[in-house]
Every structure is written in structure tokens, then in C-alpha cells.
GROMACS .gro file of N, CA and C in nm:
model
  345
    1UNK      N    1  -4.098 -11.346   2.192
    1UNK     CA    2  -4.159 -11.228   2.242
    1UNK      C    3  -4.298 -11.265   2.272
    2UNK      N    4  -4.381 -11.256   2.373
    2UNK     CA    5  -4.510 -11.246   2.388
    2UNK      C    6  -4.597 -11.185   2.375
    3UNK      N    7  -4.727 -11.161   2.243
    3UNK     CA    8  -4.777 -11.031   2.318
    3UNK      C    9  -4.942 -11.109   2.309
    4UNK      N   10  -4.975 -11.010   2.379
    4UNK     CA   11  -5.192 -11.024   2.421
    4UNK      C   12  -5.261 -10.952   2.335
    5UNK      N   13  -5.326 -10.999   2.304
    5UNK     CA   14  -5.458 -10.865   2.214
    5UNK      C   15  -5.569 -10.861   2.291
    6UNK      N   16  -5.609 -10.819   2.403
    6UNK     CA   17  -5.768 -10.829   2.402
    6UNK      C   18  -5.882 -10.740   2.326
    7UNK      N   19  -5.991 -10.806   2.350
    7UNK     CA   20  -6.143 -10.714   2.263
    7UNK      C   21  -6.238 -10.798   2.314
    8UNK      N   22  -6.334 -10.671   2.332
    8UNK     CA   23  -6.415 -10.743   2.320
    8UNK      C   24  -6.564 -10.574   2.481
    9UNK      N   25  -6.450 -10.516   2.508
    9UNK     CA   26  -6.471 -10.459   2.647
    9UNK      C   27  -6.516 -10.330   2.586
   10UNK      N   28  -6.667 -10.227   2.625
   10UNK     CA   29  -6.682 -10.163   2.608
   10UNK      C   30  -6.845 -10.138   2.710
   11UNK      N   31  -6.937 -10.030   2.679
   11UNK     CA   32  -7.032  -9.988   2.794
   11UNK      C   33  -7.194 -10.107   2.761
   12UNK      N   34  -7.221 -10.103   2.829
   12UNK     CA   35  -7.283 -10.228   2.907
   12UNK      C   36  -7.428 -10.155   3.051
   13UNK      N   37  -7.536 -10.187   3.077
   13UNK     CA   38  -7.632 -10.128   3.146
   13UNK      C   39  -7.613 -10.227   3.217
   14UNK      N   40  -7.621 -10.237   3.371
   14UNK     CA   41  -7.625 -10.317   3.473
   14UNK      C   42  -7.741 -10.442   3.422
   15UNK      N   43  -7.648 -10.554   3.485
   15UNK     CA   44  -7.778 -10.640   3.410
   15UNK      C   45  -7.719 -10.711   3.294
   16UNK      N   46  -7.649 -10.651   3.208
   16UNK     CA   47  -7.610 -10.707   3.102
   16UNK      C   48  -7.520 -10.771   3.096
   17UNK      N   49  -7.445 -10.786   2.979
   17UNK     CA   50  -7.333 -10.912   2.948
   17UNK      C   51  -7.270 -10.846   2.848
   18UNK      N   52  -7.128 -10.920   2.827
   18UNK     CA   53  -6.983 -10.918   2.765
   18UNK      C   54  -6.916 -11.002   2.763
   19UNK      N   55  -6.868 -11.026   2.653
   19UNK     CA   56  -6.769 -11.079   2.608
   19UNK      C   57  -6.641 -11.059   2.576
   20UNK      N   58  -6.533 -11.093   2.669
   20UNK     CA   59  -6.403 -11.029   2.627
   20UNK      C   60  -6.319 -11.152   2.598
   21UNK      N   61  -6.195 -11.128   2.462
   21UNK     CA   62  -6.167 -11.260   2.401
   21UNK      C   63  -5.970 -11.191   2.467
   22UNK      N   64  -5.906 -11.237   2.401
   22UNK     CA   65  -5.766 -11.251   2.485
   22UNK      C   66  -5.684 -11.357   2.356
   23UNK      N   67  -5.648 -11.283   2.253
   23UNK     CA   68  -5.503 -11.363   2.219
   23UNK      C   69  -5.413 -11.387   2.183
   24UNK      N   70  -5.349 -11.457   2.264
   24UNK     CA   71  -5.179 -11.448   2.258
   24UNK      C   72  -5.118 -11.463   2.157
   25UNK      N   73  -4.984 -11.454   2.104
   25UNK     CA   74  -4.905 -11.457   2.018
   25UNK      C   75  -4.753 -11.464   2.063
   26UNK      N   76  -4.665 -11.599   1.998
   26UNK     CA   77  -4.522 -11.554   1.995
   26UNK      C   78  -4.498 -11.706   2.018
   27UNK      N   79  -4.437 -11.701   2.129
   27UNK     CA   80  -4.356 -11.850   2.175
   27UNK      C   81  -4.477 -11.933   2.292
   28UNK      N   82  -4.571 -12.014   2.280
   28UNK     CA   83  -4.655 -12.040   2.340
   28UNK      C   84  -4.593 -12.165   2.433
   29UNK      N   85  -4.599 -12.194   2.499
   29UNK     CA   86  -4.510 -12.369   2.535
   29UNK      C   87  -4.729 -12.414   2.580
   30UNK      N   88  -4.758 -12.519   2.581
   30UNK     CA   89  -4.842 -12.563   2.556
   30UNK      C   90  -4.907 -12.574   2.719
   31UNK      N   91  -4.814 -12.575   2.823
   31UNK     CA   92  -4.849 -12.570   2.981
   31UNK      C   93  -4.864 -12.457   3.020
   32UNK      N   94  -4.944 -12.363   3.021
   32UNK     CA   95  -4.995 -12.225   3.081
   32UNK      C   96  -5.063 -12.224   3.215
   33UNK      N   97  -5.083 -12.088   3.242
   33UNK     CA   98  -5.260 -12.047   3.286
   33UNK      C   99  -5.257 -11.907   3.187
   34UNK      N  100  -5.410 -11.877   3.165
   34UNK     CA  101  -5.440 -11.792   3.094
   34UNK      C  102  -5.552 -11.694   3.178
   35UNK      N  103  -5.545 -11.545   3.221
   35UNK     CA  104  -5.650 -11.527   3.317
   35UNK      C  105  -5.676 -11.433   3.274
   36UNK      N  106  -5.780 -11.351   3.367
   36UNK     CA  107  -5.820 -11.236   3.366
   36UNK      C  108  -5.853 -11.152   3.485
   37UNK      N  109  -5.785 -11.052   3.512
   37UNK     CA  110  -5.741 -10.931   3.580
   37UNK      C  111  -5.851 -10.806   3.540
   38UNK      N  112  -5.872 -10.705   3.660
   38UNK     CA  113  -5.910 -10.656   3.701
   38UNK      C  114  -5.863 -10.521   3.765
   39UNK      N  115  -5.895 -10.383   3.758
   39UNK     CA  116  -5.841 -10.353   3.845
   39UNK      C  117  -5.936 -10.163   3.787
   40UNK      N  118  -6.028 -10.143   3.912
   40UNK     CA  119  -6.065 -10.039   3.905
   40UNK      C  120  -6.056  -9.859   3.978
   41UNK      N  121  -6.122  -9.760   3.921
   41UNK     CA  122  -6.039  -9.689   3.935
   41UNK      C  123  -5.986  -9.659   4.087
   42UNK      N  124  -5.847  -9.628   4.151
   42UNK     CA  125  -5.786  -9.567   4.291
   42UNK      C  126  -5.808  -9.783   4.370
   43UNK      N  127  -5.819  -9.886   4.284
   43UNK     CA  128  -5.781  -9.952   4.386
   43UNK      C  129  -5.726 -10.014   4.304
   44UNK      N  130  -5.651 -10.168   4.389
   44UNK     CA  131  -5.532 -10.243   4.325
   44UNK      C  132  -5.636 -10.413   4.205
   45UNK      N  133  -5.500 -10.402   4.160
   45UNK     CA  134  -5.551 -10.493   4.077
   45UNK      C  135  -5.614 -10.598   4.125
   46UNK      N  136  -5.724 -10.698   4.093
   46UNK     CA  137  -5.806 -10.811   4.151
   46UNK      C  138  -5.794 -10.912   4.083
   47UNK      N  139  -5.772 -11.043   4.082
   47UNK     CA  140  -5.793 -11.178   3.943
   47UNK      C  141  -5.917 -11.223   3.958
   48UNK      N  142  -5.983 -11.162   3.835
   48UNK     CA  143  -6.115 -11.235   3.796
   48UNK      C  144  -6.108 -11.379   3.783
   49UNK      N  145  -6.090 -11.404   3.673
   49UNK     CA  146  -6.054 -11.557   3.702
   49UNK      C  147  -5.951 -11.634   3.625
   50UNK      N  148  -5.948 -11.749   3.612
   50UNK     CA  149  -5.839 -11.841   3.568
   50UNK      C  150  -5.814 -11.954   3.491
   51UNK      N  151  -5.770 -11.999   3.381
   51UNK     CA  152  -5.787 -12.112   3.336
   51UNK      C  153  -5.643 -12.204   3.369
   52UNK      N  154  -5.679 -12.296   3.339
   52UNK     CA  155  -5.535 -12.384   3.311
   52UNK      C  156  -5.534 -12.420   3.204
   53UNK      N  157  -5.432 -12.503   3.113
   53UNK     CA  158  -5.409 -12.525   2.961
   53UNK      C  159  -5.501 -12.667   2.991
   54UNK      N  160  -5.498 -12.722   3.051
   54UNK     CA  161  -5.565 -12.859   3.122
   54UNK      C  162  -5.724 -12.826   3.181
   55UNK      N  163  -5.800 -12.723   3.174
   55UNK     CA  164  -5.904 -12.699   3.174
   55UNK      C  165  -5.941 -12.602   3.305
   56UNK      N  166  -5.875 -12.632   3.394
   56UNK     CA  167  -5.918 -12.616   3.564
   56UNK      C  168  -5.887 -12.494   3.555
   57UNK      N  169  -6.041 -12.450   3.671
   57UNK     CA  170  -6.040 -12.270   3.659
   57UNK      C  171  -6.077 -12.222   3.777
   58UNK      N  172  -6.090 -12.127   3.806
   58UNK     CA  173  -6.037 -12.040   3.975
   58UNK      C  174  -6.167 -11.905   3.934
   59UNK      N  175  -6.215 -11.879   4.012
   59UNK     CA  176  -6.288 -11.752   3.988
   59UNK      C  177  -6.273 -11.719   4.118
   60UNK      N  178  -6.295 -11.543   4.104
   60UNK     CA  179  -6.303 -11.482   4.262
   60UNK      C  180  -6.472 -11.498   4.330
   61UNK      N  181  -6.468 -11.456   4.400
   61UNK     CA  182  -6.623 -11.517   4.496
   61UNK      C  183  -6.729 -11.383   4.435
   62UNK      N  184  -6.729 -11.364   4.358
   62UNK     CA  185  -6.795 -11.223   4.352
   62UNK      C  186  -6.860 -11.178   4.243
   63UNK      N  187  -6.773 -11.336   4.159
   63UNK     CA  188  -6.798 -11.310   3.973
   63UNK      C  189  -6.884 -11.466   3.944
   64UNK      N  190  -6.849 -11.596   4.088
   64UNK     CA  191  -6.942 -11.712   4.085
   64UNK      C  192  -7.064 -11.717   4.035
   65UNK      N  193  -7.034 -11.825   3.951
   65UNK     CA  194  -7.186 -11.807   3.901
   65UNK      C  195  -7.256 -11.672   3.792
   66UNK      N  196  -7.166 -11.619   3.733
   66UNK     CA  197  -7.172 -11.518   3.653
   66UNK      C  198  -7.105 -11.498   3.595
   67UNK      N  199  -6.937 -11.523   3.550
   67UNK     CA  200  -6.893 -11.501   3.482
   67UNK      C  201  -6.801 -11.628   3.418
   68UNK      N  202  -6.809 -11.691   3.311
   68UNK     CA  203  -6.710 -11.836   3.276
   68UNK      C  204  -6.603 -11.774   3.192
   69UNK      N  205  -6.515 -11.915   3.246
   69UNK     CA  206  -6.346 -11.821   3.183
   69UNK      C  207  -6.422 -11.949   3.062
   70UNK      N  208  -6.288 -11.951   2.946
   70UNK     CA  209  -6.287 -12.093   2.873
   70UNK      C  210  -6.175 -11.956   2.756
   71UNK      N  211  -6.162 -12.148   2.691
   71UNK     CA  212  -6.034 -12.133   2.636
   71UNK      C  213  -5.998 -12.198   2.518
   72UNK      N  214  -5.924 -12.200   2.415
   72UNK     CA  215  -5.951 -12.250   2.321
   72UNK      C  216  -5.765 -12.236   2.288
   73UNK      N  217  -5.690 -12.409   2.326
   73UNK     CA  218  -5.586 -12.380   2.301
   73UNK      C  219  -5.537 -12.375   2.164
   74UNK      N  220  -5.539 -12.457   2.088
   74UNK     CA  221  -5.510 -12.441   1.949
   74UNK      C  222  -5.527 -12.317   1.895
   75UNK      N  223  -5.605 -12.191   1.965
   75UNK     CA  224  -5.584 -12.083   1.907
   75UNK      C  225  -5.485 -11.977   1.980
   76UNK      N  226  -5.457 -12.008   2.136
   76UNK     CA  227  -5.395 -11.980   2.268
   76UNK      C  228  -5.470 -11.830   2.310
   77UNK      N  229  -5.606 -11.845   2.296
   77UNK     CA  230  -5.675 -11.759   2.367
   77UNK      C  231  -5.815 -11.774   2.438
   78UNK      N  232  -5.816 -11.674   2.540
   78UNK     CA  233  -5.937 -11.719   2.644
   78UNK      C  234  -6.075 -11.629   2.642
   79UNK      N  235  -6.140 -11.655   2.664
   79UNK     CA  236  -6.202 -11.581   2.674
   79UNK      C  237  -6.281 -11.530   2.818
   80UNK      N  238  -6.370 -11.428   2.860
   80UNK     CA  239  -6.450 -11.429   2.938
   80UNK      C  240  -6.573 -11.366   2.923
   81UNK      N  241  -6.651 -11.454   2.927
   81UNK     CA  242  -6.814 -11.426   2.926
   81UNK      C  243  -6.846 -11.386   3.123
   82UNK      N  244  -6.907 -11.275   3.051
   82UNK     CA  245  -6.987 -11.200   3.197
   82UNK      C  246  -7.140 -11.109   3.142
   83UNK      N  247  -7.200 -11.175   3.231
   83UNK     CA  248  -7.348 -11.216   3.289
   83UNK      C  249  -7.379 -11.094   3.404
   84UNK      N  250  -7.496 -11.062   3.362
   84UNK     CA  251  -7.494 -10.979   3.504
   84UNK      C  252  -7.399 -10.872   3.593
   85UNK      N  253  -7.397 -10.757   3.498
   85UNK     CA  254  -7.253 -10.739   3.546
   85UNK      C  255  -7.334 -10.549   3.624
   86UNK      N  256  -7.177 -10.584   3.719
   86UNK     CA  257  -7.266 -10.470   3.786
   86UNK      C  258  -7.219 -10.316   3.764
   87UNK      N  259  -7.251 -10.260   3.788
   87UNK     CA  260  -7.156 -10.079   3.805
   87UNK      C  261  -7.036 -10.112   3.850
   88UNK      N  262  -7.065 -10.192   4.013
   88UNK     CA  263  -6.910 -10.132   4.051
   88UNK      C  264  -6.837 -10.238   4.008
   89UNK      N  265  -6.819 -10.324   3.937
   89UNK     CA  266  -6.750 -10.370   3.773
   89UNK      C  267  -6.711 -10.330   3.682
   90UNK      N  268  -6.710 -10.190   3.680
   90UNK     CA  269  -6.638 -10.101   3.596
   90UNK      C  270  -6.543 -10.101   3.604
   91UNK      N  271  -6.406 -10.134   3.541
   91UNK     CA  272  -6.291 -10.118   3.535
   91UNK      C  273  -6.234 -10.171   3.394
   92UNK      N  274  -6.095 -10.138   3.329
   92UNK     CA  275  -6.005 -10.198   3.284
   92UNK      C  276  -6.025 -10.318   3.286
   93UNK      N  277  -6.010 -10.478   3.231
   93UNK     CA  278  -5.937 -10.572   3.241
   93UNK      C  279  -5.852 -10.603   3.173
   94UNK      N  280  -5.739 -10.661   3.234
   94UNK     CA  281  -5.649 -10.727   3.190
   94UNK      C  282  -5.643 -10.854   3.124
   95UNK      N  283  -5.561 -10.900   3.030
   95UNK     CA  284  -5.558 -11.064   3.015
   95UNK      C  285  -5.407 -11.075   3.099
   96UNK      N  286  -5.379 -11.216   3.095
   96UNK     CA  287  -5.281 -11.242   3.182
   96UNK      C  288  -5.205 -11.370   3.157
   97UNK      N  289  -5.125 -11.419   3.088
   97UNK     CA  290  -5.089 -11.540   3.085
   97UNK      C  291  -4.961 -11.541   3.168
   98UNK      N  292  -4.931 -11.667   3.227
   98UNK     CA  293  -4.848 -11.743   3.330
   98UNK      C  294  -4.762 -11.819   3.256
   99UNK      N  295  -4.634 -11.829   3.148
   99UNK     CA  296  -4.525 -11.909   3.136
   99UNK      C  297  -4.415 -11.933   3.211
  100UNK      N  298  -4.441 -12.079   3.304
  100UNK     CA  299  -4.394 -12.092   3.413
  100UNK      C  300  -4.283 -12.009   3.477
  101UNK      N  301  -4.230 -11.927   3.500
  101UNK     CA  302  -4.218 -11.776   3.587
  101UNK      C  303  -4.187 -11.678   3.527
  102UNK      N  304  -4.260 -11.668   3.448
  102UNK     CA  305  -4.248 -11.566   3.358
  102UNK      C  306  -4.487 -11.516   3.341
  103UNK      N  307  -4.494 -11.404   3.371
  103UNK     CA  308  -4.557 -11.321   3.374
  103UNK      C  309  -4.632 -11.221   3.228
  104UNK      N  310  -4.730 -11.217   3.164
  104UNK     CA  311  -4.739 -11.120   3.044
  104UNK      C  312  -4.826 -11.103   3.050
  105UNK      N  313  -4.902 -10.941   2.992
  105UNK     CA  314  -5.032 -10.871   3.001
  105UNK      C  315  -5.031 -10.786   2.969
  106UNK      N  316  -5.190 -10.816   2.883
  106UNK     CA  317  -5.245 -10.741   2.784
  106UNK      C  318  -5.213 -10.592   2.808
  107UNK      N  319  -5.269 -10.552   2.707
  107UNK     CA  320  -5.291 -10.359   2.683
  107UNK      C  321  -5.420 -10.330   2.792
  108UNK      N  322  -5.535 -10.382   2.833
  108UNK     CA  323  -5.617 -10.365   2.885
  108UNK      C  324  -5.799 -10.271   2.787
  109UNK      N  325  -5.868 -10.355   2.881
  109UNK     CA  326  -5.965 -10.309   2.761
  109UNK      C  327  -6.050 -10.258   2.884
  110UNK      N  328  -6.112 -10.119   2.816
  110UNK     CA  329  -6.209 -10.120   2.946
  110UNK      C  330  -6.344 -10.137   2.931
  111UNK      N  331  -6.407 -10.208   3.069
  111UNK     CA  332  -6.529 -10.246   3.089
  111UNK      C  333  -6.633 -10.129   3.190
  112UNK      N  334  -6.690 -10.105   3.100
  112UNK     CA  335  -6.797  -9.935   3.170
  112UNK      C  336  -6.900  -9.992   3.246
  113UNK      N  337  -7.006 -10.028   3.290
  113UNK     CA  338  -7.098 -10.085   3.389
  113UNK      C  339  -7.247  -9.923   3.402
  114UNK      N  340  -7.302  -9.915   3.306
  114UNK     CA  341  -7.363  -9.770   3.320
  114UNK      C  342  -7.525  -9.749   3.266
  115UNK      N  343  -7.601  -9.719   3.401
  115UNK     CA  344  -7.739  -9.647   3.234
  115UNK      C  345  -7.697  -9.521   3.206
   0.00000   0.00000   0.00000
């Protein structure tokens, strides 16, 4: 059984920063992809960023240059450093882990960008 536990969400002012963390537990194969998605009210869930176990990264165009995804393989943990946050990025942020053909999700953490 794989579990993902996120932390680090909260309220931040526009232009501020937050760092999200997600720790995976259970049977984790060494080859995998970890990432972050977000879902704003009334919108579909969208990819924010992802990183492979080899370190290759992929970002949504809207966050390039402001967000950084990283991971610690030994801890099965992925991070998302978010800088210069915008009000429209208010959403629930979900951690995602892909193992082979299986996808696992965290419970989500709320990020609110507001003055």
C-alpha cells in the first residue's frame, strides 16, 4: 500500500513563497515519477511540475521560472518551491506518484494566495 502525505500549504500574500513537501511510504520502486498537480474551484486538475527518479523535470508553462520541483530519492520525498505566487494560483495542490501503470494521490493541501 502506497501512501502520500503532503505538507506546507497555507495562506500567502501575492508575490510570496511557499514550499510544499510530499513523503511517500510503502513499496516504492526506484524508477518512478513524482509530481504536483493543482485544482482550483470550478476547474480541472492540472499538472504543475513533475520529476523522474533520474532527475528530469517538467513544468507547466505558467510556472516556469517561478516554481522549482526537487526530490530526495532516499526519503521518497518530493518538494515544490513556489515563488512569486499569484492569486489565481489559489488551489488544492495534490502530490502524485506514478509507479509503472499505477498512479497514487495524496489528500491535497490548500494553497491560498490573497492579501
